[in-house]
Short mmCIF file of C-alpha atoms and ligand atoms in Angstrom, two decimals:
data_model
loop_
_atom_site.label_atom_id
_atom_site.label_comp_id
_atom_site.label_asym_id
_atom_site.label_seq_id
_atom_site.Cartn_x
_atom_site.Cartn_y
_atom_site.Cartn_z
CA MET T 51 88.56 33.30 -15.95
CA TYR T 52 86.80 36.15 -14.15
CA PHE T 53 84.97 34.06 -11.55
CA THR T 54 86.42 32.85 -8.27
CA LYS T 55 87.36 29.16 -8.54
CA CYS T 56 85.41 26.84 -6.28
CA ASP T 57 85.91 23.07 -5.95
CA ARG T 58 82.40 22.13 -5.01
CA MET T 59 79.14 22.88 -6.79
CA ILE T 60 77.31 25.79 -5.16
CA ARG T 61 73.73 26.62 -6.03
CA CYS T 62 72.24 30.05 -6.70
CA ARG T 63 70.31 31.24 -3.65
CA PHE T 64 67.47 32.56 -5.83
CA CYS T 65 66.92 29.99 -8.60
CA GLY T 66 68.93 26.90 -7.61
CA LYS T 67 71.04 26.87 -10.83
CA ARG T 68 74.81 26.55 -10.58
CA ALA T 69 76.19 29.68 -8.89
CA VAL T 70 79.08 31.47 -10.62
CA GLU T 71 80.20 33.53 -7.65
CA VAL T 72 80.00 33.65 -3.89
CA LEU T 73 79.45 37.24 -2.77
CA LYS T 74 80.85 37.13 0.71
CA GLN T 75 79.88 40.72 1.48
CA TYR T 76 76.20 39.83 0.95
CA ARG T 77 76.49 36.19 2.07
CA LEU T 78 74.98 35.20 -1.28
CA SER T 79 75.83 32.77 -4.07
CA LEU T 80 74.31 33.67 -7.42
CA CYS T 81 74.11 32.38 -10.99
CA LYS T 82 74.82 34.73 -13.92
CA ASP T 83 71.23 35.81 -14.57
CA CYS T 84 70.36 36.34 -10.93
CA TYR T 85 73.58 38.30 -10.40
CA VAL T 86 72.64 40.73 -13.21
CA LYS T 87 69.23 41.32 -11.64
CA PHE T 88 70.70 41.60 -8.16
CA TYR T 89 73.34 44.15 -9.27
CA GLU T 90 70.82 46.27 -11.15
CA ARG T 91 68.46 46.26 -8.18
CA GLN T 92 71.28 47.35 -5.85
CA VAL T 93 72.22 50.28 -8.12
CA GLU T 94 68.58 51.23 -8.67
CA ARG T 95 67.94 51.32 -4.92
CA ALA T 96 70.94 53.58 -4.33
CA VAL T 97 70.00 55.87 -7.24
CA LYS T 98 66.48 56.26 -5.84
CA LYS T 99 67.44 56.53 -2.18
CA TYR T 100 70.09 59.21 -2.73
CA LYS T 101 68.20 60.91 -5.58
CA VAL T 102 71.29 60.53 -7.76
CA VAL T 103 69.36 61.41 -10.92
CA LYS T 104 66.22 63.53 -10.89
CA SER T 105 63.12 63.22 -13.01
CA GLY T 106 63.41 64.74 -16.49
CA GLU T 107 67.18 65.21 -16.38
CA ARG T 108 69.51 64.81 -19.39
CA VAL T 109 72.46 62.73 -18.18
CA LEU T 110 75.86 62.67 -19.88
CA ALA T 111 77.59 59.40 -18.93
CA CYS T 112 81.38 59.49 -19.32
CA VAL T 113 82.79 56.24 -20.63
CA SER T 114 86.44 55.28 -20.92
CA GLY T 115 86.04 51.74 -22.25
CA GLY T 116 87.01 50.30 -18.85
CA LYS T 117 84.79 47.93 -16.84
CA ASP T 118 83.49 50.51 -14.34
CA SER T 119 82.24 53.16 -16.74
CA SER T 120 80.95 50.46 -19.11
CA ALA T 121 78.97 48.89 -16.25
CA MET T 122 77.73 52.36 -15.28
CA LEU T 123 76.44 53.11 -18.79
CA ALA T 124 74.82 49.68 -19.12
CA VAL T 125 73.02 49.83 -15.77
CA MET T 126 71.96 53.46 -16.32
CA LYS T 127 70.56 52.52 -19.71
CA SER T 128 68.50 49.76 -18.05
CA LEU T 129 67.28 52.20 -15.39
CA SER T 130 66.42 54.86 -17.99
CA GLU T 131 63.92 52.46 -19.51
CA THR T 132 61.68 52.71 -16.45
CA ALA T 133 62.83 55.98 -14.86
CA ASP T 134 62.27 59.42 -16.33
CA PHE T 135 65.71 60.57 -17.53
CA LYS T 136 67.54 60.78 -20.86
CA LEU T 137 70.98 59.33 -21.41
CA GLU T 138 73.90 60.04 -23.79
CA ALA T 139 77.53 58.99 -23.52
CA MET T 140 80.79 60.89 -23.88
CA PHE T 141 84.25 59.53 -24.62
CA ILE T 142 87.39 61.63 -24.27
CA ASP T 143 90.11 60.55 -26.70
CA LEU T 144 93.26 61.14 -24.65
CA GLY T 145 95.52 60.38 -27.62
CA ILE T 146 97.37 57.57 -25.81
CA GLY T 147 98.31 55.61 -28.96
CA ASP T 148 96.90 52.09 -29.29
CA TYR T 149 95.28 52.22 -25.88
CA SER T 150 93.04 55.16 -26.84
CA GLU T 151 92.16 53.55 -30.16
CA LYS T 152 91.14 50.29 -28.48
CA SER T 153 89.20 52.20 -25.80
CA LEU T 154 87.29 54.18 -28.43
CA ASN T 155 86.45 50.96 -30.30
CA VAL T 156 85.02 49.48 -27.11
CA ALA T 157 83.05 52.66 -26.34
CA GLU T 158 81.57 52.59 -29.86
CA LYS T 159 80.69 48.90 -29.57
CA LEU T 160 79.14 49.46 -26.15
CA CYS T 161 77.02 52.41 -27.25
CA LYS T 162 75.88 50.58 -30.35
CA LYS T 163 74.85 47.56 -28.30
CA LEU T 164 72.99 49.71 -25.76
CA ASP T 165 71.59 52.10 -28.37
CA VAL T 166 73.01 55.17 -26.65
CA LYS T 167 74.32 58.21 -28.57
CA LEU T 168 78.09 58.57 -28.21
CA ASN T 169 79.83 61.98 -28.22
CA VAL T 170 83.60 61.99 -28.76
CA VAL T 171 85.91 64.82 -27.67
CA ARG T 172 89.63 64.81 -28.55
CA LEU T 173 92.26 66.19 -26.21
CA SER T 174 94.54 66.86 -29.19
CA ASP T 175 91.99 69.40 -30.47
CA TYR T 176 93.02 71.52 -27.48
CA GLY T 177 96.73 71.22 -28.30
CA ILE T 178 97.45 68.90 -25.35
CA ARG T 179 99.55 65.77 -25.85
CA LEU T 180 100.10 63.61 -22.77
CA GLU T 181 103.22 62.08 -24.35
CA ASN T 182 104.92 65.48 -24.07
CA ILE T 183 104.53 65.48 -20.27
CA SER T 184 107.58 64.06 -18.51
CA THR T 185 106.61 61.66 -15.70
CA LYS T 186 103.72 59.20 -15.32
CA ARG T 187 102.55 61.07 -12.24
CA LYS T 188 102.43 64.38 -14.08
CA LYS T 189 100.66 62.74 -17.03
CA CYS T 190 97.93 61.40 -14.73
CA SER T 191 97.51 64.70 -12.99
CA ALA T 192 97.23 66.54 -16.35
CA CYS T 193 94.86 63.85 -17.62
CA GLY T 194 92.60 64.27 -14.55
CA THR T 195 92.52 68.06 -14.97
CA ALA T 196 91.70 67.74 -18.67
CA LYS T 197 88.96 65.14 -18.15
CA ARG T 198 87.22 67.16 -15.42
CA TYR T 199 87.37 70.32 -17.53
CA LEU T 200 86.17 68.75 -20.79
CA MET T 201 83.35 66.77 -19.16
CA ASN T 202 82.00 69.86 -17.44
CA ARG T 203 82.32 72.17 -20.40
CA PHE T 204 80.90 69.73 -22.94
CA ALA T 205 77.94 68.91 -20.67
CA ARG T 206 77.10 72.56 -20.02
CA GLU T 207 77.52 73.71 -23.61
CA ASN T 208 75.30 70.88 -24.82
CA GLY T 209 72.48 71.34 -22.33
CA PHE T 210 73.02 68.31 -20.06
CA ASP T 211 71.81 68.53 -16.45
CA CYS T 212 74.45 66.26 -14.99
CA VAL T 213 77.61 64.30 -15.71
CA ALA T 214 77.72 60.65 -14.56
CA THR T 215 81.06 58.99 -13.87
CA GLY T 216 82.01 55.40 -13.06
CA HIS T 217 83.54 56.09 -9.63
CA THR T 218 83.31 53.00 -7.44
CA SER T 219 83.30 52.41 -3.69
CA ASP T 220 87.02 51.47 -4.07
CA ASP T 221 87.75 54.91 -5.60
CA ILE T 222 85.77 56.74 -2.92
CA LEU T 223 87.56 54.86 -0.13
CA ALA T 224 91.03 55.33 -1.64
CA PHE T 225 90.34 59.02 -2.10
CA PHE T 226 88.97 59.30 1.42
CA PHE T 227 91.95 57.55 3.03
CA LYS T 228 94.50 59.54 1.05
CA ASN T 229 92.95 62.93 1.81
CA TRP T 230 91.89 62.25 5.37
CA LEU T 231 95.33 61.04 6.35
CA SER T 232 97.00 64.07 4.80
CA GLY T 233 94.60 66.38 6.65
CA ASN T 234 92.73 67.57 3.56
CA PHE T 235 89.00 67.69 4.33
CA SER T 236 87.86 70.33 1.82
CA TRP T 237 86.94 67.76 -0.83
CA SER T 238 84.29 66.10 1.38
CA ALA T 239 81.18 67.72 -0.07
CA LYS T 240 82.38 66.90 -3.56
CA PHE T 241 82.37 63.18 -2.92
CA LEU T 242 78.74 62.32 -2.38
CA PRO T 243 76.69 60.20 -4.80
CA ARG T 244 75.39 63.50 -6.18
CA THR T 245 77.13 66.88 -6.06
CA GLU T 246 74.88 69.73 -7.11
CA GLY T 247 76.27 72.12 -9.71
CA PHE T 248 76.54 75.86 -9.30
CA ASP T 249 77.21 78.69 -11.70
CA LYS T 250 79.17 77.12 -14.62
CA MET T 251 79.73 73.84 -12.77
CA VAL T 252 77.41 71.06 -13.89
CA THR T 253 76.02 68.58 -11.33
CA LYS T 254 78.17 65.43 -10.94
CA VAL T 255 76.58 62.06 -10.21
CA ARG T 256 78.18 58.75 -9.21
CA PRO T 257 75.64 55.93 -9.69
CA LEU T 258 78.21 53.25 -8.70
CA TYR T 259 79.17 54.93 -5.42
CA PHE T 260 78.21 51.79 -3.48
CA SER T 261 79.40 49.20 -6.03
CA SER T 262 82.88 47.75 -5.96
CA GLU T 263 85.18 47.24 -8.95
CA ARG T 264 84.74 43.50 -8.57
CA GLU T 265 80.94 43.81 -8.68
CA ASN T 266 81.17 45.96 -11.82
CA LEU T 267 83.48 43.46 -13.49
CA LEU T 268 81.10 40.58 -12.70
CA TYR T 269 78.18 42.60 -14.07
CA CYS T 270 79.99 43.23 -17.36
CA VAL T 271 80.96 39.56 -17.66
CA CYS T 272 77.55 38.15 -16.68
CA ARG T 273 75.60 40.55 -18.91
CA GLY T 274 78.06 40.55 -21.82
CA VAL T 275 78.80 44.27 -21.57
CA PRO T 276 81.85 45.15 -23.74
CA PHE T 277 84.86 46.53 -21.86
CA LEU T 278 88.60 46.83 -22.39
CA ASN T 279 90.52 44.55 -20.07
CA GLU T 280 93.76 46.50 -20.30
CA ASN T 281 95.33 49.22 -18.20
CA CYS T 282 96.44 52.59 -19.50
CA PRO T 283 100.23 52.43 -20.15
CA TYR T 284 100.63 55.46 -17.87
CA ALA T 285 98.75 53.89 -14.95
CA PRO T 286 100.89 53.53 -11.81
CA SER T 287 102.03 49.93 -11.35
CA LYS T 288 100.76 49.87 -7.79
CA ASP T 289 97.99 51.67 -5.95
CA VAL T 290 98.99 51.28 -2.31
CA TRP T 291 95.72 52.68 -0.98
CA LYS T 292 93.66 50.24 -2.98
CA ASP T 293 95.90 47.38 -1.81
CA ILE T 294 95.23 48.39 1.79
CA ILE T 295 91.49 48.55 1.13
CA TYR T 296 91.44 45.13 -0.61
CA ASP T 297 93.37 43.68 2.28
CA ILE T 298 90.83 44.93 4.83
CA GLU T 299 87.97 43.71 2.62
CA ARG T 300 89.53 40.23 2.44
CA LYS T 301 89.73 40.07 6.21
CA LYS T 302 86.40 41.78 6.81
CA PRO T 303 84.01 41.13 3.88
CA GLY T 304 81.48 43.96 3.54
CA PHE T 305 83.87 46.59 4.94
CA LYS T 306 83.87 48.72 1.76
CA ARG T 307 80.12 48.82 1.37
CA CYS T 308 79.55 49.52 5.04
CA PHE T 309 82.17 52.28 5.02
CA VAL T 310 80.75 54.20 2.05
CA MET T 311 77.20 53.91 3.39
CA ASN T 312 78.25 55.44 6.69
CA LEU T 313 80.46 57.98 4.94
CA VAL T 314 77.43 59.32 3.07
CA LYS T 315 75.47 59.63 6.31
CA TYR T 316 78.35 61.49 7.91
CA LEU T 317 78.98 63.82 4.95
CA LYS T 318 75.30 64.60 4.59
CA LEU T 319 75.16 65.66 8.22
CA LYS T 320 78.28 67.74 7.98
CA THR T 321 78.18 69.30 4.58
CA HIS T 322 76.06 71.06 2.08
CA THR T 323 76.20 71.07 -1.68
CA GLY T 324 77.44 73.74 -4.08
CA SER T 325 80.71 75.56 -4.08
CA ASN T 326 81.69 74.28 -0.61
CA GLY T 327 82.43 77.81 0.55
CA GLU T 328 85.52 78.15 -1.69
CA SER T 329 85.73 81.49 -3.44
CA TYR T 330 85.87 81.14 -7.19
CA ARG T 331 86.18 83.35 -10.24
CA TYR T 332 86.34 83.01 -14.01
CA CYS T 333 89.43 81.99 -15.95
CA ARG T 334 90.95 84.99 -17.73
CA LEU T 335 91.50 82.89 -20.85
CA CYS T 336 88.53 80.55 -21.26
CA GLY T 337 85.91 81.91 -18.84
CA GLU T 338 85.42 78.60 -16.95
CA ILE T 339 85.21 78.52 -13.16
CA THR T 340 88.51 78.46 -11.28
CA THR T 341 89.97 79.48 -7.95
CA SER T 342 92.90 81.28 -9.60
CA ASP T 343 93.45 83.81 -12.36
CA ILE T 344 93.95 81.17 -15.08
CA CYS T 345 92.28 77.74 -14.76
CA ALA T 346 94.28 74.51 -14.45
CA PHE T 347 93.29 73.40 -17.98
CA CYS T 348 94.50 76.64 -19.61
CA ARG T 349 97.74 76.43 -17.62
CA LEU T 350 98.14 72.89 -18.94
CA LYS T 351 97.55 74.14 -22.50
CA GLN T 352 100.15 76.86 -22.02
CA ARG T 353 102.71 74.35 -20.76
CA ASN T 354 101.96 72.11 -23.74
CA ALA T 355 102.11 74.84 -26.37
CA PRO T 356 104.77 74.05 -29.01
CA VAL T 357 107.94 76.10 -28.58
CA LYS T 358 108.25 78.63 -31.45
FE1 SF4 L 477 94.81 59.26 -17.55
FE2 SF4 L 477 96.01 56.94 -18.02
FE3 SF4 L 477 96.64 58.33 -15.84
FE4 SF4 L 477 94.26 57.16 -16.02
S1 SF4 L 477 96.25 56.14 -15.93
S2 SF4 L 477 94.66 59.25 -15.32
S3 SF4 L 477 93.83 57.38 -18.22
S4 SF4 L 477 96.98 58.96 -17.98
ZN1 ZN L 478 90.71 78.45 -18.59
#
């Protein structure tokens, strides 16, 4: 059900077996086994070329149970077997009823299969309940703030050198389009395959920066990586930016990959790493880095505090 239907038999370019998918962006048809190797080689090349993870680092991979972060953990685990870095996983239980329970089950199954230690952090332990937030948009914004905060804090307090997320080329492009068109350029340095940490901010790495959602899905299916094929009930029904990007990709296969590769070149020329010149201070309540008096997470906690 996950592969593109094709009426005629197409052979794998590498081994001659029946191909399961035609990758138009690479002008390649591959069978399951060759696709797994191909995908892993692509990610490995990018990780090495852009020095996404450095030798000896302890990496905390954030998994949600979805296909992208599951693919990220699985491919990073394969890479860690030959490269010199240590890997653990983290799951944030957002307390979204059944959806969070199913996601946690998948994360546990995944980590067991890959033999990776799983750390679980619960949003409810911080007094935040997404169901108490009124609109879907506000829920997602609060969820994003909470995830960024908890990932960073957990990683730092537990001695990890970097946090790995499952951001894809689709996410990078959607983010780029949205911000660029609204005249917001300050995020640029933050959206490279690796963003160096500073002060209390831990380094963020995006091993799937050049991989698309479709490629990640195929990897999970071909390799048998567990993932939850279900959207969060609060997810917006339509992502217009992604629709635009898919539309261009359909008309111009390879557009996404080409765009992110050139985006990295451009950002590397233009920007530097670190705090990006923004002035920052420490949150009056929790001591984490913020640009205001009280950080966004503590403000969220205050808004969520039960009325006495
Ligand atoms: Fe969080 Fe769900 Fe929104 Fe994603 S869709 S940001 S998981 S609330
Ligand atoms: Zn705070």
